mmCIF file with all atom_site columns, C-alpha atoms in Angstrom:
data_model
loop_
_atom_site.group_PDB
_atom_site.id
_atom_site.type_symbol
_atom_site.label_atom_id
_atom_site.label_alt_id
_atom_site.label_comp_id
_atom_site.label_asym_id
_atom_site.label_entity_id
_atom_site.label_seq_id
_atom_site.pdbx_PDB_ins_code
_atom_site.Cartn_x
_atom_site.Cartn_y
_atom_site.Cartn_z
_atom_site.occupancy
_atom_site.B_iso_or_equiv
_atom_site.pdbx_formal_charge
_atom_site.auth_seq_id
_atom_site.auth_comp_id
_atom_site.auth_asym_id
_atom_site.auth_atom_id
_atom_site.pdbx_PDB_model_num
ATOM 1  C CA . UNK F 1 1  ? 9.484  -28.477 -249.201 1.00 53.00 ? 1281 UNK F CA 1
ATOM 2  C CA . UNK F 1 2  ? 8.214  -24.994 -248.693 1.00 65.00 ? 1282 UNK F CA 1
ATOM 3  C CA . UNK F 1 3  ? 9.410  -22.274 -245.540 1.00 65.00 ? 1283 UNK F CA 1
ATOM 4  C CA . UNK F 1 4  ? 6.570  -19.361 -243.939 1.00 66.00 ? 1284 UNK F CA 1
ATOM 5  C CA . UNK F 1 5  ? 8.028  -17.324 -241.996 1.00 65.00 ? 1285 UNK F CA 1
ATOM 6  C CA . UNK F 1 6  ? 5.824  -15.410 -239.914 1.00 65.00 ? 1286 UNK F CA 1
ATOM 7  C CA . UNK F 1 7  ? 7.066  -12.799 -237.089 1.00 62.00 ? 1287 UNK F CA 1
ATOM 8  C CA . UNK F 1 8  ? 3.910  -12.776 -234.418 1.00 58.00 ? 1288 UNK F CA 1
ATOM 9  C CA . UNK F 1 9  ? 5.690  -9.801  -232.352 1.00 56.00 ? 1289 UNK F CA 1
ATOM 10 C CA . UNK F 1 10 ? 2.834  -7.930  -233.214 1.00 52.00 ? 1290 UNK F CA 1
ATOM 11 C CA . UNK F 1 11 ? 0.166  -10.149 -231.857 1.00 52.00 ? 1291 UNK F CA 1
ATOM 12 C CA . UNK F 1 12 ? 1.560  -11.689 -228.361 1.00 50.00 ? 1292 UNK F CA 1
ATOM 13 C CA . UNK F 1 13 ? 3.629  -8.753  -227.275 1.00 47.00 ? 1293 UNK F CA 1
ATOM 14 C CA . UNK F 1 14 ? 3.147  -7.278  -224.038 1.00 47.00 ? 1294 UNK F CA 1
ATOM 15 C CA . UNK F 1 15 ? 4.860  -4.234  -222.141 1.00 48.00 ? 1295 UNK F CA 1
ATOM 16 C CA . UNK F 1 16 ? 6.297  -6.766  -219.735 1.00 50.00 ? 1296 UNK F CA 1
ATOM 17 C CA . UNK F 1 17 ? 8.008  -8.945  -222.559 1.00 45.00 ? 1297 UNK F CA 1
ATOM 18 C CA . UNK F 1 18 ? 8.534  -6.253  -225.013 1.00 56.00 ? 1298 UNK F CA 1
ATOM 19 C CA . UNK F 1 19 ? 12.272 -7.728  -225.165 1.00 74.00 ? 1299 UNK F CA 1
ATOM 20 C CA . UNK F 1 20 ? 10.584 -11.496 -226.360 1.00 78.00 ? 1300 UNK F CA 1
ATOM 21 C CA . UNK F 1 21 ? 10.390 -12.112 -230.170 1.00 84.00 ? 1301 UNK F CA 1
ATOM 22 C CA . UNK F 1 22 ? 8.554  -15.408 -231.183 1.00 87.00 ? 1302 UNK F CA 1
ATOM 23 C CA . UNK F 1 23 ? 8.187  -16.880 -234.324 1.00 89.00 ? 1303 UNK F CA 1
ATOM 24 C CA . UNK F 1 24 ? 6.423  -19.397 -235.861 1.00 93.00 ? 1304 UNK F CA 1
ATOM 25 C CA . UNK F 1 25 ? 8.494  -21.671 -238.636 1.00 94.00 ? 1305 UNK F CA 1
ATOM 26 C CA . UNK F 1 26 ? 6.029  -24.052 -240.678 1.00 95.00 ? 1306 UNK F CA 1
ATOM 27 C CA . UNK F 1 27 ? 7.440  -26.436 -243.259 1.00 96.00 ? 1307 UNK F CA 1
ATOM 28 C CA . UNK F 1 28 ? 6.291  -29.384 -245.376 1.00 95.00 ? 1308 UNK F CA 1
ATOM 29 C CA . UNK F 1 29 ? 7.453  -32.605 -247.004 1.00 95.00 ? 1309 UNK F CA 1
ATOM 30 C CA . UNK F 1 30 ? 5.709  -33.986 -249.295 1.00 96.00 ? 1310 UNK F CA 1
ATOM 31 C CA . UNK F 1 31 ? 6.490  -37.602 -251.421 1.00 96.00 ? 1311 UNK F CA 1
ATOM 32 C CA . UNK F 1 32 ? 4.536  -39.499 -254.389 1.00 96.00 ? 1312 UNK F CA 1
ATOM 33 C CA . UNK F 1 33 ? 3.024  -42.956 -253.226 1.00 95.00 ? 1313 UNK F CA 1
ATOM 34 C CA . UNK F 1 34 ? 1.914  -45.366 -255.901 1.00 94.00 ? 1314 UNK F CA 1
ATOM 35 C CA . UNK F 1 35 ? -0.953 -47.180 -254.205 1.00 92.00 ? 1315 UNK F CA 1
ATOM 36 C CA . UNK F 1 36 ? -1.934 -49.192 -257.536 1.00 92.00 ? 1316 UNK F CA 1
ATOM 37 C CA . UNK F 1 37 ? -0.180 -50.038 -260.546 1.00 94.00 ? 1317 UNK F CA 1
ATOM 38 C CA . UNK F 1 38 ? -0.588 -46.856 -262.346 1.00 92.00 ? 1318 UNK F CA 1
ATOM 39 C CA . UNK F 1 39 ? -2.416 -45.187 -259.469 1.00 95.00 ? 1319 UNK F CA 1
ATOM 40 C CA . UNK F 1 40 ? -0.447 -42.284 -257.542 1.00 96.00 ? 1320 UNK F CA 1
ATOM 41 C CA . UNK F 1 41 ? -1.035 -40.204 -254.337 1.00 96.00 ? 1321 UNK F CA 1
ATOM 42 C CA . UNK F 1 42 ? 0.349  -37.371 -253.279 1.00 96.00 ? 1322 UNK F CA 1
ATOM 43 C CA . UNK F 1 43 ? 1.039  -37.295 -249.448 1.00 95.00 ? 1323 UNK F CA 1
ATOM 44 C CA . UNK F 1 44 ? 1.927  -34.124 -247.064 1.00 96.00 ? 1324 UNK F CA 1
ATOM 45 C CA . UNK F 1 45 ? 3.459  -34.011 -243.845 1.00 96.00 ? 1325 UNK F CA 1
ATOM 46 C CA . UNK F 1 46 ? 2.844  -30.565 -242.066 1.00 95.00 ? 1326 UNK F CA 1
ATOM 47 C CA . UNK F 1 47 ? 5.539  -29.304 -239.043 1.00 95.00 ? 1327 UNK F CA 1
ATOM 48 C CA . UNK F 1 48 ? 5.066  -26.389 -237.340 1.00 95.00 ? 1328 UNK F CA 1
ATOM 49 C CA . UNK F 1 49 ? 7.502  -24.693 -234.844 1.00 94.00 ? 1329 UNK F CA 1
ATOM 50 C CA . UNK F 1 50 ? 7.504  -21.917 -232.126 1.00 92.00 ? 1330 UNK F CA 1
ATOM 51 C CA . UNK F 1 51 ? 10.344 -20.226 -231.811 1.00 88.00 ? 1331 UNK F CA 1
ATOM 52 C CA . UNK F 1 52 ? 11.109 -17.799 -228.741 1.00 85.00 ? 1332 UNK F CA 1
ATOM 53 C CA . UNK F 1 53 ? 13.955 -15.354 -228.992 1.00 80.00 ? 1333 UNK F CA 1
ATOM 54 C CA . UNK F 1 54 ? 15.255 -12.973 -226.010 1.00 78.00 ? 1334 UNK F CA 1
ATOM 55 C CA . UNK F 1 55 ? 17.146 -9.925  -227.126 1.00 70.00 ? 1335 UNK F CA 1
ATOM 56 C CA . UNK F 1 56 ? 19.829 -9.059  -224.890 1.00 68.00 ? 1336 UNK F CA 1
ATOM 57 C CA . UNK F 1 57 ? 20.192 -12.409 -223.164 1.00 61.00 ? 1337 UNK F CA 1
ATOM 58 C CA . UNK F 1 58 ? 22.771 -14.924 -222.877 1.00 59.00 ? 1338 UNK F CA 1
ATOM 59 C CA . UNK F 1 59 ? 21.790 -18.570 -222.509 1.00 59.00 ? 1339 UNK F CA 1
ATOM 60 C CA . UNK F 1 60 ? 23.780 -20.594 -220.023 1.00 59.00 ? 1340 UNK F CA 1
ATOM 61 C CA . UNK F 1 61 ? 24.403 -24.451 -219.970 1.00 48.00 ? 1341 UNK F CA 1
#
């Protein structure tokens, strides 16, 4: 399983959310399949998330 961590402050920041930090966490899984006797595959799964932080904030339930 592999981790990018990317930061995208840079690309999606605007004066009116300069307090909003968003980040983008991307992961795989991947797993050995025989499909024939002798035969093997390698299969990927891809998940990608967007996270949104706010500096200064609490968050209320």
């Amino acid at each position: 399983m592999g981790w990018v961590w990317k930061d995208d402050d840079d690309e999606n920041s605007n004066k009116s959310e300069a307090r909003w930090s968003t980040r983008k966490i991307i992961s795989s899984q991947c797993r050995t399949e025989e499909v024939e006797p002798g035969k093997f595959i390698k299969k990927c799964q891809k998940t990608e998330q967007l996270l949104k932080d706010c500096v200064g904030r609490c968050f209320r339930v």
